[in-house]
Amino acid sequence: MNPRLAACHALSGLLQQHGSLASLLPPLLAKVEARERGLVQELVYGTCRWLPRLQTMAALLLDKPFKKDDSDLQAVLLCGLYQLNFTRIAAHAAVSESVALAAALGKPWATGVLNAVLRRAQREPEQLAAQADEHESARYAHPGWLLKRLKKDWPEHWPALCAGNNAQAPMTLRVNVRHANRDEYLARLTNAGIAARACEHAPQGITLAAPCDVQQLPGFAEGHVSVQDEAAQLAADLLEAQPGQRVLDACCAPGGKTCHVLEQHDVSMLAIDLEAERLTRVEENLARLKLSASLKTGDARDVGNWWDGKPLQRIMLDAPCSATGVIRRHPDIKWLRKAADIQALSKLQLELLQALWPTLEVGGILLYATCSIMPAENSHVIEQFLAATPGARELDMPGHWGVKQAHGRQLFPSEHGHDGFYYAKLIKISAA
């Protein structure tokens, strides 16, 4: 399949809310030659990253918008504008290749419209950019509801948050301490010609100067290293698991934190996820790293279906969330997430905490985490839980990472560093 056509099919599916890029893109990539797949991903993810801005530009250029049935043509236009404004692709190629897609989609009548609009965008880039900048959503490339929320929640930080969300995320590794320490693995990367640096906060973390195929990483197949963001790597140390303890990872897929804890300590690990399909990924990670855990499919709130009644010493709850801290990795979140989702998610998060708490022994620790930057899903949830749970106390989390909140600590997406993430650490002081 033509790579630009594949990209536009994925974007059209997204615009019609037929799924996320994680579900829409893989079957299309399978139809594209291997050497062209990088281009498809660049076009799809890049267009999504700047979607609010590109949509504004498209509206400024079109005399009338495309009909709902022509979301494929809208995708062609947005993808063409992305190439003109954010890539080094030659302008004439971006225009001609985009125009040619109209015929490939069986809509040759749109050839003239696409040609006229894209050529105007090519001729008047500064004027178009200035007009787009008059719209705040376009200027910051965030949907209006999210921009409003960020301004309210983070009045001092929101411009930097937007910039972080719009940046391309680095590729970060976690060194498996069962095989080597970080300095030793950095030396292996240097010998392999891969530039990298140590992470600032995660002791086993390494950030690559440029992303690469995992198969190029020394010892990847043997489990010497894994791909995991720096912020997510903080969980294993914060949990303070000890050898022999019974540990629960309540929402475990894809298994990065599960594996990290097991790399550090010989614990009895129970890992749960709602979807059996997602547990397959956990199984694959465990197998590559030669680790073992008991995996169960189910809703962590339905305690009777997975708990054997024996108290747990540690619980890690990486709760389902808006994922607003990882927009730079999943830019389709800007399109798929809605304002109403936040309240529903915070309700679910509180329900999970309340359901899991009785399974924790007195003296045990529960680590609450999200990849959200919304206080409604983070400090506000912990505040509600502590107010309703006399036997729960918050523990301090020493370190120089993140911004201390009324409860817990918040990490913001860092352009060359970690994702947005939140942690709160609770100890059970009584059964009440």
Short mmCIF file of C-alpha atoms in Angstrom, two decimals:
data_model
loop_
_atom_site.label_atom_id
_atom_site.label_comp_id
_atom_site.label_asym_id
_atom_site.label_seq_id
_atom_site.Cartn_x
_atom_site.Cartn_y
_atom_site.Cartn_z
CA MET A 1 0.00 0.00 0.00
CA ASN A 2 1.09 3.56 -0.72
CA PRO A 3 2.48 4.82 2.63
CA ARG A 4 0.61 8.12 2.45
CA LEU A 5 -2.62 6.27 1.70
CA ALA A 6 -2.05 4.02 4.71
CA ALA A 7 -1.42 7.07 6.88
CA CYS A 8 -4.62 8.72 5.68
CA HIS A 9 -6.68 5.57 6.31
CA ALA A 10 -5.39 5.51 9.90
CA LEU A 11 -6.12 9.23 10.38
CA SER A 12 -9.57 8.89 8.83
CA GLY A 13 -10.40 6.07 11.23
CA LEU A 14 -9.26 8.22 14.12
CA LEU A 15 -11.31 11.22 12.97
CA GLN A 16 -14.37 8.96 12.83
CA GLN A 17 -13.57 7.66 16.33
CA HIS A 18 -13.26 4.08 15.10
CA GLY A 19 -10.40 3.44 17.52
CA SER A 20 -7.02 4.61 18.75
CA LEU A 21 -3.84 4.59 16.72
CA ALA A 22 -2.76 1.54 18.72
CA SER A 23 -5.62 -0.41 17.11
CA LEU A 24 -5.88 1.34 13.73
CA LEU A 25 -2.24 1.56 12.67
CA PRO A 26 -0.75 -1.97 12.99
CA PRO A 27 -2.95 -3.67 10.33
CA LEU A 28 -2.20 -0.84 7.90
CA LEU A 29 1.54 -0.96 8.57
CA ALA A 30 1.45 -4.66 7.71
CA LYS A 31 0.34 -3.71 4.18
CA VAL A 32 3.21 -1.27 3.64
CA GLU A 33 6.74 -2.18 2.61
CA ALA A 34 9.07 -2.37 5.61
CA ARG A 35 11.24 0.51 4.40
CA GLU A 36 8.16 2.79 4.17
CA ARG A 37 6.71 2.09 7.63
CA GLY A 38 8.76 4.80 9.31
CA LEU A 39 7.23 7.37 6.97
CA VAL A 40 3.71 6.16 7.77
CA GLN A 41 4.32 6.47 11.51
CA GLU A 42 5.89 9.89 11.12
CA LEU A 43 2.91 11.17 9.11
CA VAL A 44 0.29 9.67 11.42
CA TYR A 45 1.84 10.60 14.75
CA GLY A 46 3.01 13.99 13.52
CA THR A 47 -0.42 14.90 12.16
CA CYS A 48 -2.03 13.83 15.45
CA ARG A 49 0.49 15.79 17.48
CA TRP A 50 -0.45 19.02 15.72
CA LEU A 51 -4.07 18.14 14.96
CA PRO A 52 -5.77 21.13 16.66
CA ARG A 53 -3.48 23.50 14.73
CA LEU A 54 -3.86 21.66 11.43
CA GLN A 55 -7.64 21.57 11.78
CA THR A 56 -7.70 25.33 12.25
CA MET A 57 -5.50 25.80 9.18
CA ALA A 58 -7.77 23.51 7.14
CA ALA A 59 -10.84 25.50 8.20
CA LEU A 60 -9.12 28.75 7.19
CA LEU A 61 -8.24 27.36 3.77
CA LEU A 62 -11.51 25.65 2.82
CA ASP A 63 -14.49 27.62 1.57
CA LYS A 64 -16.68 24.97 3.15
CA PRO A 65 -15.68 21.94 5.23
CA PHE A 66 -15.67 18.41 3.84
CA LYS A 67 -18.79 16.39 4.56
CA LYS A 68 -18.81 13.80 7.33
CA ASP A 69 -18.57 11.02 4.73
CA ASP A 70 -15.37 12.58 3.43
CA SER A 71 -13.26 12.19 6.56
CA ASP A 72 -10.72 10.44 4.33
CA LEU A 73 -10.28 13.64 2.31
CA GLN A 74 -10.01 15.64 5.53
CA ALA A 75 -7.26 13.25 6.59
CA VAL A 76 -5.44 13.80 3.27
CA LEU A 77 -5.61 17.57 3.74
CA LEU A 78 -4.43 17.46 7.36
CA CYS A 79 -1.59 15.11 6.49
CA GLY A 80 -0.58 17.35 3.56
CA LEU A 81 -0.57 20.42 5.82
CA TYR A 82 1.54 18.56 8.34
CA GLN A 83 4.12 17.77 5.67
CA LEU A 84 4.22 21.39 4.51
CA ASN A 85 4.51 22.87 8.00
CA PHE A 86 6.45 20.38 10.10
CA THR A 87 8.65 18.19 7.90
CA ARG A 88 11.55 18.49 5.50
CA ILE A 89 9.60 16.74 2.77
CA ALA A 90 9.85 18.81 -0.41
CA ALA A 91 6.76 21.01 -0.73
CA HIS A 92 6.05 19.96 -4.33
CA ALA A 93 6.14 16.30 -3.30
CA ALA A 94 3.89 16.89 -0.29
CA VAL A 95 1.32 18.61 -2.51
CA SER A 96 1.43 16.30 -5.53
CA GLU A 97 1.43 13.09 -3.48
CA SER A 98 -1.49 14.33 -1.38
CA VAL A 99 -3.52 15.39 -4.41
CA ALA A 100 -2.96 12.00 -6.04
CA LEU A 101 -4.61 10.31 -3.05
CA ALA A 102 -8.02 11.69 -4.03
CA ALA A 103 -8.10 9.36 -7.04
CA ALA A 104 -6.75 6.46 -4.97
CA LEU A 105 -9.66 6.98 -2.58
CA GLY A 106 -12.12 6.90 -5.45
CA LYS A 107 -12.89 10.61 -5.18
CA PRO A 108 -11.21 12.24 -8.20
CA TRP A 109 -13.65 15.17 -7.94
CA ALA A 110 -11.66 16.37 -4.90
CA THR A 111 -8.38 16.64 -6.81
CA GLY A 112 -8.92 20.29 -7.71
CA VAL A 113 -9.94 21.30 -4.20
CA LEU A 114 -6.95 19.63 -2.56
CA ASN A 115 -4.55 21.03 -5.14
CA ALA A 116 -5.83 24.60 -4.74
CA VAL A 117 -5.88 24.51 -0.95
CA LEU A 118 -2.46 22.92 -0.48
CA ARG A 119 -0.82 25.18 -3.05
CA ARG A 120 -2.22 28.19 -1.25
CA ALA A 121 -0.80 26.83 2.02
CA GLN A 122 2.54 26.41 0.25
CA ARG A 123 2.45 30.00 -1.07
CA GLU A 124 1.29 31.72 2.12
CA PRO A 125 2.90 29.89 5.07
CA GLU A 126 3.54 32.96 7.23
CA GLN A 127 0.07 34.42 6.69
CA LEU A 128 -1.59 31.07 7.42
CA ALA A 129 0.48 30.57 10.57
CA ALA A 130 -0.37 34.06 11.83
CA GLN A 131 -4.08 33.49 11.25
CA ALA A 132 -3.94 30.13 13.05
CA ASP A 133 -2.13 31.72 15.99
CA GLU A 134 -5.16 33.95 16.60
CA HIS A 135 -6.88 30.78 17.88
CA GLU A 136 -5.43 29.70 21.22
CA SER A 137 -6.22 26.03 20.64
CA ALA A 138 -4.26 26.16 17.38
CA ARG A 139 -1.39 28.17 18.87
CA TYR A 140 -0.79 25.57 21.60
CA ALA A 141 -2.04 22.58 19.57
CA HIS A 142 -4.39 21.43 22.34
CA PRO A 143 -8.18 21.02 22.28
CA GLY A 144 -10.01 23.87 23.98
CA TRP A 145 -11.35 21.86 26.93
CA LEU A 146 -7.88 20.55 27.80
CA LEU A 147 -6.25 23.96 27.47
CA LYS A 148 -8.87 25.44 29.80
CA ARG A 149 -8.29 22.67 32.32
CA LEU A 150 -4.51 23.01 32.25
CA LYS A 151 -4.75 26.77 32.79
CA LYS A 152 -7.02 26.24 35.81
CA ASP A 153 -5.01 23.39 37.35
CA TRP A 154 -1.52 24.64 36.57
CA PRO A 155 -1.60 28.46 36.11
CA GLU A 156 2.20 28.71 36.29
CA HIS A 157 3.06 25.58 34.35
CA TRP A 158 0.52 25.23 31.53
CA PRO A 159 2.58 26.74 28.66
CA ALA A 160 5.50 24.42 29.48
CA LEU A 161 3.05 21.51 29.80
CA CYS A 162 1.73 22.18 26.31
CA ALA A 163 5.28 22.39 24.92
CA GLY A 164 6.15 19.11 26.62
CA ASN A 165 3.07 17.41 25.20
CA ASN A 166 3.94 18.62 21.70
CA ALA A 167 7.55 17.40 21.85
CA GLN A 168 8.67 13.99 20.62
CA ALA A 169 9.38 11.68 23.53
CA PRO A 170 12.87 10.22 23.92
CA MET A 171 13.53 6.49 24.04
CA THR A 172 14.43 5.48 27.60
CA LEU A 173 15.78 2.15 28.81
CA ARG A 174 15.73 0.30 32.12
CA VAL A 175 18.83 -1.78 32.86
CA ASN A 176 18.11 -5.19 34.40
CA VAL A 177 20.18 -5.20 37.61
CA ARG A 178 20.25 -9.01 37.55
CA HIS A 179 22.66 -8.74 34.62
CA ALA A 180 24.57 -5.45 34.92
CA ASN A 181 24.60 -2.01 36.48
CA ARG A 182 23.86 1.15 34.55
CA ASP A 183 27.48 2.19 34.00
CA GLU A 184 28.33 -1.22 32.57
CA TYR A 185 25.41 -1.08 30.16
CA LEU A 186 26.24 2.48 29.11
CA ALA A 187 29.69 1.19 28.16
CA ARG A 188 28.07 -1.56 26.07
CA LEU A 189 25.98 1.04 24.26
CA THR A 190 29.07 3.13 23.56
CA ASN A 191 30.83 0.08 22.12
CA ALA A 192 27.77 -0.54 19.91
CA GLY A 193 27.91 3.05 18.63
CA ILE A 194 24.70 4.08 20.39
CA ALA A 195 24.85 7.50 22.09
CA ALA A 196 23.11 7.63 25.48
CA ARG A 197 23.13 9.29 28.90
CA ALA A 198 22.12 8.32 32.42
CA CYS A 199 18.67 9.46 33.59
CA GLU A 200 18.54 12.08 36.32
CA HIS A 201 16.12 10.38 38.72
CA ALA A 202 15.80 6.66 37.88
CA PRO A 203 18.88 4.69 39.07
CA GLN A 204 18.63 2.11 36.28
CA GLY A 205 17.44 4.56 33.61
CA ILE A 206 19.23 5.46 30.37
CA THR A 207 17.98 7.89 27.72
CA LEU A 208 19.12 7.36 24.15
CA ALA A 209 20.21 10.32 22.03
CA ALA A 210 18.01 8.94 19.23
CA PRO A 211 15.46 6.11 19.14
CA CYS A 212 16.52 2.80 17.62
CA ASP A 213 15.12 -0.64 16.93
CA VAL A 214 15.19 -2.67 20.15
CA GLN A 215 17.01 -5.47 18.36
CA GLN A 216 20.00 -3.12 18.03
CA LEU A 217 20.26 -2.88 21.82
CA PRO A 218 23.00 -5.13 23.26
CA GLY A 219 21.44 -8.04 25.15
CA PHE A 220 17.84 -7.02 24.56
CA ALA A 221 16.72 -10.50 23.48
CA GLU A 222 18.46 -11.96 26.54
CA GLY A 223 16.59 -9.63 28.90
CA HIS A 224 19.49 -7.36 29.85
CA VAL A 225 17.47 -4.20 29.19
CA SER A 226 13.89 -3.03 28.62
CA VAL A 227 12.21 0.07 27.23
CA GLN A 228 10.50 2.07 29.98
CA ASP A 229 10.09 5.77 30.65
CA GLU A 230 12.09 7.28 33.50
CA ALA A 231 9.01 8.39 35.47
CA ALA A 232 7.52 4.89 35.35
CA GLN A 233 10.82 3.47 36.62
CA LEU A 234 10.46 5.31 39.93
CA ALA A 235 7.63 2.96 40.98
CA ALA A 236 9.76 -0.06 41.88
CA ASP A 237 11.93 1.85 44.38
CA LEU A 238 8.97 3.74 45.85
CA LEU A 239 7.13 0.48 46.50
CA GLU A 240 9.97 -0.70 48.81
CA ALA A 241 9.19 -4.38 48.24
CA GLN A 242 11.23 -6.85 50.27
CA PRO A 243 12.24 -10.43 49.36
CA GLY A 244 9.51 -12.97 50.07
CA GLN A 245 6.69 -10.45 50.28
CA ARG A 246 3.31 -10.94 48.64
CA VAL A 247 2.97 -8.15 46.08
CA LEU A 248 0.02 -7.17 43.89
CA ASP A 249 0.25 -5.21 40.65
CA ALA A 250 -3.42 -4.35 40.29
CA CYS A 251 -3.52 -2.96 36.73
CA CYS A 252 -0.36 -4.46 35.34
CA ALA A 253 -0.32 -4.37 31.52
CA PRO A 254 2.02 -4.04 29.68
CA GLY A 255 4.05 -5.24 32.66
CA GLY A 256 6.95 -2.81 32.87
CA LYS A 257 6.53 -2.11 36.58
CA THR A 258 5.73 -5.76 37.34
CA CYS A 259 9.01 -6.82 35.75
CA HIS A 260 11.01 -4.03 37.35
CA VAL A 261 9.96 -5.08 40.86
CA LEU A 262 10.82 -8.71 40.04
CA GLU A 263 14.22 -7.71 38.65
CA GLN A 264 15.04 -6.09 41.99
CA HIS A 265 13.47 -8.52 44.48
CA ASP A 266 12.42 -12.16 44.75
CA VAL A 267 8.80 -11.57 45.68
CA SER A 268 5.56 -13.48 45.20
CA MET A 269 3.96 -11.37 42.49
CA LEU A 270 0.29 -11.42 41.51
CA ALA A 271 -0.42 -9.28 38.44
CA ILE A 272 -3.96 -8.50 37.32
CA ASP A 273 -5.36 -6.82 34.24
CA LEU A 274 -8.87 -6.34 32.96
CA GLU A 275 -8.13 -7.60 29.44
CA ALA A 276 -6.71 -11.05 28.66
CA GLU A 277 -5.23 -9.73 25.41
CA ARG A 278 -3.16 -7.19 27.32
CA LEU A 279 -1.82 -9.90 29.62
CA THR A 280 -0.22 -11.55 26.58
CA ARG A 281 2.20 -8.63 26.45
CA VAL A 282 2.98 -9.10 30.14
CA GLU A 283 3.69 -12.79 29.54
CA GLU A 284 6.06 -11.92 26.70
CA ASN A 285 7.99 -9.44 28.85
CA LEU A 286 8.25 -11.88 31.74
CA ALA A 287 9.49 -14.63 29.40
CA ARG A 288 12.16 -12.43 27.79
CA LEU A 289 13.41 -11.33 31.20
CA LYS A 290 13.19 -14.89 32.61
CA LEU A 291 10.92 -13.77 35.46
CA SER A 292 7.78 -15.34 36.86
CA ALA A 293 4.51 -14.00 38.23
CA SER A 294 0.97 -15.23 38.69
CA LEU A 295 -1.21 -13.53 36.07
CA LYS A 296 -4.99 -13.21 36.33
CA THR A 297 -7.58 -11.57 34.10
CA GLY A 298 -10.19 -9.59 35.96
CA ASP A 299 -11.42 -6.34 37.46
CA ALA A 300 -9.23 -5.42 40.43
CA ARG A 301 -12.37 -4.10 42.18
CA ASP A 302 -13.86 -7.61 42.12
CA VAL A 303 -11.64 -8.79 44.95
CA GLY A 304 -13.46 -12.08 45.49
CA ASN A 305 -12.46 -13.31 42.04
CA TRP A 306 -8.67 -13.02 42.52
CA TRP A 307 -7.77 -12.70 46.21
CA ASP A 308 -7.09 -15.80 48.29
CA GLY A 309 -7.79 -14.00 51.56
CA LYS A 310 -4.14 -13.84 52.66
CA PRO A 311 -2.96 -10.27 53.35
CA LEU A 312 -0.68 -8.55 50.87
CA GLN A 313 2.39 -6.63 52.01
CA ARG A 314 2.63 -4.37 48.95
CA ILE A 315 0.12 -3.13 46.36
CA MET A 316 0.98 -1.18 43.24
CA LEU A 317 -2.04 0.55 41.72
CA ASP A 318 -1.13 2.13 38.39
CA ALA A 319 -4.70 3.25 37.92
CA PRO A 320 -6.55 3.66 34.62
CA CYS A 321 -6.42 7.36 33.81
CA SER A 322 -6.72 10.05 31.14
CA ALA A 323 -3.08 9.45 30.11
CA THR A 324 -2.66 13.23 29.78
CA GLY A 325 0.93 12.86 30.98
CA VAL A 326 1.89 10.73 27.98
CA ILE A 327 0.26 12.73 25.17
CA ARG A 328 3.66 13.12 23.53
CA ARG A 329 3.81 9.31 23.14
CA HIS A 330 0.11 8.94 22.27
CA PRO A 331 -0.90 12.19 20.54
CA ASP A 332 -4.28 10.73 19.52
CA ILE A 333 -5.28 11.34 23.16
CA LYS A 334 -5.84 14.97 22.14
CA TRP A 335 -8.61 13.80 19.84
CA LEU A 336 -10.03 10.84 21.76
CA ARG A 337 -10.14 12.16 25.32
CA LYS A 338 -13.14 14.27 26.36
CA ALA A 339 -13.72 16.58 29.33
CA ALA A 340 -16.39 14.27 30.78
CA ASP A 341 -13.87 11.40 30.96
CA ILE A 342 -11.98 12.95 33.87
CA GLN A 343 -14.85 12.73 36.38
CA ALA A 344 -15.65 9.15 35.36
CA LEU A 345 -12.00 8.15 35.71
CA SER A 346 -11.57 9.76 39.12
CA LYS A 347 -14.64 7.83 40.34
CA LEU A 348 -13.09 4.56 39.06
CA GLN A 349 -9.74 5.39 40.68
CA LEU A 350 -11.35 5.94 44.08
CA GLU A 351 -13.34 2.71 43.72
CA LEU A 352 -10.12 0.80 43.01
CA LEU A 353 -8.40 2.23 46.09
CA GLN A 354 -11.37 1.40 48.30
CA ALA A 355 -11.65 -2.16 46.94
CA LEU A 356 -7.94 -2.97 47.26
CA TRP A 357 -7.30 -1.47 50.69
CA PRO A 358 -8.85 -4.35 52.72
CA THR A 359 -6.44 -6.83 51.05
CA LEU A 360 -3.40 -4.96 52.45
CA GLU A 361 -2.01 -6.04 55.80
CA VAL A 362 -1.49 -3.56 58.63
CA GLY A 363 1.98 -2.07 58.05
CA GLY A 364 1.70 -2.69 54.32
CA ILE A 365 2.26 -0.07 51.62
CA LEU A 366 0.08 0.88 48.66
CA LEU A 367 1.65 2.92 45.88
CA TYR A 368 -0.85 4.88 43.80
CA ALA A 369 0.29 6.02 40.35
CA THR A 370 -1.15 7.51 37.19
CA CYS A 371 0.28 8.85 33.94
CA SER A 372 -2.08 11.82 34.28
CA ILE A 373 -1.37 15.48 34.96
CA MET A 374 -4.91 16.12 36.24
CA PRO A 375 -5.20 16.82 39.99
CA ALA A 376 -8.76 15.48 39.79
CA GLU A 377 -7.28 12.04 39.11
CA ASN A 378 -4.33 12.41 41.44
CA SER A 379 -4.10 14.48 44.62
CA HIS A 380 -7.88 14.96 44.78
CA VAL A 381 -8.49 11.19 44.67
CA ILE A 382 -5.94 10.60 47.46
CA GLU A 383 -7.49 13.41 49.49
CA GLN A 384 -10.93 11.78 49.25
CA PHE A 385 -9.56 8.36 50.09
CA LEU A 386 -7.62 9.55 53.16
CA ALA A 387 -10.63 11.48 54.45
CA ALA A 388 -12.79 8.32 54.29
CA THR A 389 -10.15 5.82 55.51
CA PRO A 390 -9.00 6.27 59.13
CA GLY A 391 -6.42 3.48 58.87
CA ALA A 392 -4.58 5.10 55.95
CA ARG A 393 -1.67 7.51 56.26
CA GLU A 394 0.41 9.13 53.58
CA LEU A 395 4.16 8.50 53.51
CA ASP A 396 6.66 11.09 52.37
CA MET A 397 8.56 10.33 49.18
CA PRO A 398 12.08 11.75 49.44
CA GLY A 399 13.75 12.95 46.29
CA HIS A 400 14.20 15.95 44.05
CA TRP A 401 11.77 14.86 41.37
CA GLY A 402 8.40 16.32 40.55
CA VAL A 403 6.34 19.01 42.25
CA LYS A 404 5.11 18.31 45.77
CA GLN A 405 1.32 18.45 46.03
CA ALA A 406 -1.04 18.57 49.01
CA HIS A 407 -0.90 14.79 48.58
CA GLY A 408 1.74 13.01 46.50
CA ARG A 409 4.16 14.35 43.90
CA GLN A 410 3.49 15.36 40.29
CA LEU A 411 5.95 14.99 37.42
CA PHE A 412 5.39 17.04 34.28
CA PRO A 413 6.43 15.82 30.82
CA SER A 414 10.01 16.93 30.25
CA GLU A 415 11.03 17.64 26.66
CA HIS A 416 14.23 15.60 26.85
CA GLY A 417 13.38 13.53 29.91
CA HIS A 418 10.51 11.77 31.63
CA ASP A 419 6.78 11.60 30.96
CA GLY A 420 4.08 13.22 33.07
CA PHE A 421 3.37 11.01 36.09
CA TYR A 422 1.91 11.11 39.60
CA TYR A 423 2.72 9.11 42.73
CA ALA A 424 1.27 8.90 46.21
CA LYS A 425 2.46 6.43 48.85
CA LEU A 426 0.12 5.16 51.57
CA ILE A 427 0.71 2.95 54.62
CA LYS A 428 -1.94 1.00 56.52
CA ILE A 429 -1.65 1.84 60.23
CA SER A 430 -4.78 0.02 61.33
CA ALA A 431 -7.55 -2.20 59.99
CA ALA A 432 -10.09 0.62 60.35
#
